[in-house]
Amino acid sequence: PGITDFVGRAKYGAWEKLKGMSAEKAMQTYIGKLTEFR
């Protein structure tokens, strides 16, 4: 993403941070976050 694309850079950074995580672990983390918001 370009330097002025703040949303794109944030999304890229979020994906980059999760690089290497298995799909199963990603699902467990997602479900855990959802239950925190309930």
Tab-separated table of C-alpha atoms in Angstrom:
chain	number	residue	atom	x	y	z
A	1	PRO	CA	0.000	0.000	0.000
A	2	GLY	CA	1.036	3.567	-0.596
A	3	ILE	CA	2.373	5.783	2.153
A	4	THR	CA	-0.846	7.838	2.233
A	5	ASP	CA	-3.128	4.762	2.285
A	6	PHE	CA	-3.493	4.571	6.062
A	7	VAL	CA	-6.253	1.948	6.046
A	8	GLY	CA	-4.379	-0.233	3.565
A	9	ARG	CA	-1.179	0.018	5.584
A	10	ALA	CA	-3.031	-0.898	8.790
A	11	LYS	CA	-4.574	-3.956	7.131
A	12	TYR	CA	-1.221	-4.990	5.683
A	13	GLY	CA	0.425	-4.619	9.077
A	14	ALA	CA	-2.284	-6.703	10.746
A	15	TRP	CA	-1.896	-9.502	8.195
A	16	GLU	CA	1.886	-9.327	8.410
A	17	LYS	CA	1.731	-9.736	12.195
A	18	LEU	CA	-0.270	-12.967	11.786
A	19	LYS	CA	1.983	-14.424	9.102
A	20	GLY	CA	2.792	-18.057	9.821
A	21	MET	CA	-0.234	-18.673	12.058
A	22	SER	CA	-2.139	-21.838	11.217
A	23	ALA	CA	-5.737	-21.579	10.044
A	24	GLU	CA	-6.932	-23.478	13.117
A	25	LYS	CA	-5.090	-21.158	15.508
A	26	ALA	CA	-6.440	-18.124	13.621
A	27	MET	CA	-10.007	-19.419	14.021
A	28	GLN	CA	-9.497	-20.058	17.740
A	29	THR	CA	-8.096	-16.565	18.231
A	30	TYR	CA	-10.989	-15.028	16.282
A	31	ILE	CA	-13.594	-16.897	18.330
A	32	GLY	CA	-11.815	-15.880	21.523
A	33	LYS	CA	-11.966	-12.217	20.515
A	34	LEU	CA	-15.666	-12.505	19.640
A	35	THR	CA	-16.506	-13.950	23.044
A	36	GLU	CA	-14.646	-11.071	24.729
A	37	PHE	CA	-17.055	-8.599	23.108
A	38	ARG	CA	-20.194	-10.394	24.313
